[in-house]
JSON list of C-alpha atoms in Angstrom, two decimals:
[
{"chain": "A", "resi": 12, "resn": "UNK", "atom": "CA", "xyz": [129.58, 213.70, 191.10]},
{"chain": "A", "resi": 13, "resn": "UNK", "atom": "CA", "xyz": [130.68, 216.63, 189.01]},
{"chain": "A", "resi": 14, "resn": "UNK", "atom": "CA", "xyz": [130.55, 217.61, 185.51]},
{"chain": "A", "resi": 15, "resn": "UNK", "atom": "CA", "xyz": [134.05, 215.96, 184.36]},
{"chain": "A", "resi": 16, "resn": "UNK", "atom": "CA", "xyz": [133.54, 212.68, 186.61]},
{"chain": "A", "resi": 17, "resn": "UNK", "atom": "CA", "xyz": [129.78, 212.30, 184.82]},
{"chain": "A", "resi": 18, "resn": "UNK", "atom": "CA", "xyz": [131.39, 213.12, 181.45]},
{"chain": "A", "resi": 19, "resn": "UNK", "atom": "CA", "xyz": [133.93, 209.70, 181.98]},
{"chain": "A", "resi": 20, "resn": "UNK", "atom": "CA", "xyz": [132.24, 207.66, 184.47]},
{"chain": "A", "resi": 21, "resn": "UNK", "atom": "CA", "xyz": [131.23, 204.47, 182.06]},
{"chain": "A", "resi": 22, "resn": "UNK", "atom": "CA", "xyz": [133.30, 205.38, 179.23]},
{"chain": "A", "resi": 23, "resn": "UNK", "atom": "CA", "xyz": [136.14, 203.79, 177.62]},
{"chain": "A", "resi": 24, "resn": "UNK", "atom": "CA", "xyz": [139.20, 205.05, 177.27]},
{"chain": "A", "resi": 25, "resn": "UNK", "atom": "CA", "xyz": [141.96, 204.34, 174.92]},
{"chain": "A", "resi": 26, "resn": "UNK", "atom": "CA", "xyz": [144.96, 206.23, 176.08]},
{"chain": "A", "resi": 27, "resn": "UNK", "atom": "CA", "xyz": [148.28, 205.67, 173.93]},
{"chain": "A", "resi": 28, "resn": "UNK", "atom": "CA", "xyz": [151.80, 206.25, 175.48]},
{"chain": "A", "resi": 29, "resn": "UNK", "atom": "CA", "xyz": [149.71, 204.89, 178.46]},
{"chain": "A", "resi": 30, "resn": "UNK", "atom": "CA", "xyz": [152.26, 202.07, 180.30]},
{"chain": "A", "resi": 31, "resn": "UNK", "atom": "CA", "xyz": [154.24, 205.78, 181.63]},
{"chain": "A", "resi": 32, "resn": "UNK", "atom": "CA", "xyz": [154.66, 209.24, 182.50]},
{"chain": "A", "resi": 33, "resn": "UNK", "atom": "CA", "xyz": [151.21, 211.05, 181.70]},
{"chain": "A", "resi": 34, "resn": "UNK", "atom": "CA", "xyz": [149.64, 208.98, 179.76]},
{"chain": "A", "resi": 35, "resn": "UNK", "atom": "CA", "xyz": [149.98, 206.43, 182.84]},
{"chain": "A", "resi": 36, "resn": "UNK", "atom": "CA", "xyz": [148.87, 209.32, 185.09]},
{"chain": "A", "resi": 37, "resn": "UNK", "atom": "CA", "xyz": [146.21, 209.88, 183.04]},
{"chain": "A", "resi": 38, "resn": "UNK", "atom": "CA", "xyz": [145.05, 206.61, 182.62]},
{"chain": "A", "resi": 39, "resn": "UNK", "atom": "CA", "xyz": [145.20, 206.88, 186.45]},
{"chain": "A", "resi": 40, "resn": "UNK", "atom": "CA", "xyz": [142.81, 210.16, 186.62]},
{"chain": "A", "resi": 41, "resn": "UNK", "atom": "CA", "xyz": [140.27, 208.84, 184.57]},
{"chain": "A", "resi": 42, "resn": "UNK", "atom": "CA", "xyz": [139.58, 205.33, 185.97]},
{"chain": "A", "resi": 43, "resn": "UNK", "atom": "CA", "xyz": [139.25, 207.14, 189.04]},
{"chain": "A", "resi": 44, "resn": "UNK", "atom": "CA", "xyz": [136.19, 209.07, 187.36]},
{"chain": "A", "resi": 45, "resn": "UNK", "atom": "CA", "xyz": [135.09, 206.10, 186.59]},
{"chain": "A", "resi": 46, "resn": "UNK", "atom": "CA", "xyz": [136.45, 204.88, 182.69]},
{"chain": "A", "resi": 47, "resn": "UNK", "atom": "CA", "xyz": [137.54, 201.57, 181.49]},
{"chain": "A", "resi": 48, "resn": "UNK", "atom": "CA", "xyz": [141.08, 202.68, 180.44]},
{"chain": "A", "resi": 49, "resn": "UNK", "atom": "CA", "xyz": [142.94, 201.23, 177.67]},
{"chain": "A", "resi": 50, "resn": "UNK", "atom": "CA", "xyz": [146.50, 201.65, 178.28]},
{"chain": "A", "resi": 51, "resn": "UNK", "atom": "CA", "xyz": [148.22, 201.08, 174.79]},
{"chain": "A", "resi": 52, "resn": "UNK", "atom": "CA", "xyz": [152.07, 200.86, 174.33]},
{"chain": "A", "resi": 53, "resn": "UNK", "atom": "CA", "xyz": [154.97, 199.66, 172.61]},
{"chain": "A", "resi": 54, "resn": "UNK", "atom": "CA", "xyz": [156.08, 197.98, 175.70]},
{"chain": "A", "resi": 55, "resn": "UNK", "atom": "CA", "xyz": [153.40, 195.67, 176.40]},
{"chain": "A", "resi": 56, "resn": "UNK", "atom": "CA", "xyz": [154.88, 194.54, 179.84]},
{"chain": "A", "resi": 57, "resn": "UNK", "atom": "CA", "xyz": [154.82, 197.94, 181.39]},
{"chain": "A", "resi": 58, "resn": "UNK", "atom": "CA", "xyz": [151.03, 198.61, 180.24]},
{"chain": "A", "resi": 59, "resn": "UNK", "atom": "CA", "xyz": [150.22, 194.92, 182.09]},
{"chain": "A", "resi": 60, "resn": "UNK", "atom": "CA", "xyz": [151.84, 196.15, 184.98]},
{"chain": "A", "resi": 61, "resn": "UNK", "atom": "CA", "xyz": [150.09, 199.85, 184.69]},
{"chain": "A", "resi": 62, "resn": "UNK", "atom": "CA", "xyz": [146.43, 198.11, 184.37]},
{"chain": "A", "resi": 63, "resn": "UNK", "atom": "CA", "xyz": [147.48, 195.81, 187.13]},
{"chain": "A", "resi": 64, "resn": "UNK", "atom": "CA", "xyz": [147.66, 198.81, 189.26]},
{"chain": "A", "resi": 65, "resn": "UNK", "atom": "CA", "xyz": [145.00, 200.76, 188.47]},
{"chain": "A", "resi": 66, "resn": "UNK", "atom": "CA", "xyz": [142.77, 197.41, 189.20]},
{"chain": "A", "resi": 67, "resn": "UNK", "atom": "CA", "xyz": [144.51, 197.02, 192.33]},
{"chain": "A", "resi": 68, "resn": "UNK", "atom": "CA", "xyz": [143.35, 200.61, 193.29]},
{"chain": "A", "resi": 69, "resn": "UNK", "atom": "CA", "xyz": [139.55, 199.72, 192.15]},
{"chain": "A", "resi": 70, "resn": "UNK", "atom": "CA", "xyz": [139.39, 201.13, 188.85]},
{"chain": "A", "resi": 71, "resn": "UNK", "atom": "CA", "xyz": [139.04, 198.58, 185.65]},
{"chain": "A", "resi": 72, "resn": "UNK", "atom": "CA", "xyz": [141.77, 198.93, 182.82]},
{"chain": "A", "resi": 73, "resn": "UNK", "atom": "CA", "xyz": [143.06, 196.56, 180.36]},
{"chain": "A", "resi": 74, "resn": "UNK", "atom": "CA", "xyz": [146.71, 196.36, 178.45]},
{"chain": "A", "resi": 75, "resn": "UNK", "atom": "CA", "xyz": [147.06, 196.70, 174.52]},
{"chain": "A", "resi": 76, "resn": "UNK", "atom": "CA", "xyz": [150.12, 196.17, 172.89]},
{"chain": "A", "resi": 77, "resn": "UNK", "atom": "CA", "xyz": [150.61, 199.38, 170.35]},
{"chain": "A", "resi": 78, "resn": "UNK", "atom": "CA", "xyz": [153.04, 200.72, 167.67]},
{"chain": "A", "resi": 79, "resn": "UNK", "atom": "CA", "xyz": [151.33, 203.70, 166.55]},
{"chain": "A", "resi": 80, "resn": "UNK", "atom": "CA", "xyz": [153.00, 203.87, 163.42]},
{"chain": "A", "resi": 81, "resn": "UNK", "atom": "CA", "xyz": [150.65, 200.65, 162.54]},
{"chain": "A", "resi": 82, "resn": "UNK", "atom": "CA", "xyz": [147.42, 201.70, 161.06]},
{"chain": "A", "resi": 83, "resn": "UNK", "atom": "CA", "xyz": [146.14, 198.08, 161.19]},
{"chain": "A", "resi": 84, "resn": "UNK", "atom": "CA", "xyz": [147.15, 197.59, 164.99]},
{"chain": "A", "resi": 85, "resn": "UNK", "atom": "CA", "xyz": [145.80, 200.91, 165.89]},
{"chain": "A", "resi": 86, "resn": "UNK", "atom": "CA", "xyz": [142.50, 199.92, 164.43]},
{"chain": "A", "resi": 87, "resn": "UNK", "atom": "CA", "xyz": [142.28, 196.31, 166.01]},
{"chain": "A", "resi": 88, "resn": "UNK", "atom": "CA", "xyz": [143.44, 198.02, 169.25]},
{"chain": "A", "resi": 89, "resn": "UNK", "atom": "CA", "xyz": [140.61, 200.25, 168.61]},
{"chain": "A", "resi": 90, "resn": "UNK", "atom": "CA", "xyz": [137.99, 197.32, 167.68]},
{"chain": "A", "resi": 91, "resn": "UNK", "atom": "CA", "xyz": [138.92, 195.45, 170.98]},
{"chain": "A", "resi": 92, "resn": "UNK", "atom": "CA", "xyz": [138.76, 198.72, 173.14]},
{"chain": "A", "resi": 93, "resn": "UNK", "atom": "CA", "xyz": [134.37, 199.31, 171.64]}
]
């Protein structure tokens, strides 16, 4: 295992933008290391579908529905994510 795997492995990871493009390739990396990922997004169907994957592959991720913009939602997303 090397330094960046051991720094994620266990860890979880809230990742927003995370349903496409990087952040979903992200979200992607770091289960592989070994995270929980959190993929948050305004398009809640697409972030399902993005976990479902990354579960599918043998990594564990969940789904949060996200508008970043919402101070509240960001912090329940947060509170559900620890």
């Amino acid at each position: 295992m090397n330094d960046v795997e051991r720094a994620f492995c266990g860890r979880i990871v809230l990742i927003t933008g995370g349903a496409s493009g990087i952040g979903r390739a992200l979200g992607e990396l770091l289960a592989g290391f070994g995270a929980h990922v959190v993929l948050a997004d305004l398009n809640s169907a697409l972030a399902e579908e993005a976990a479902e994957g990354i579960v599918a592959s043998g990594g564990t991720a969940s789904a949060a529905a996200l508008d970043v913009t919402d101070a509240k939602a960001f912090g329940r997303v947060v509170q559900d994510a620890v």
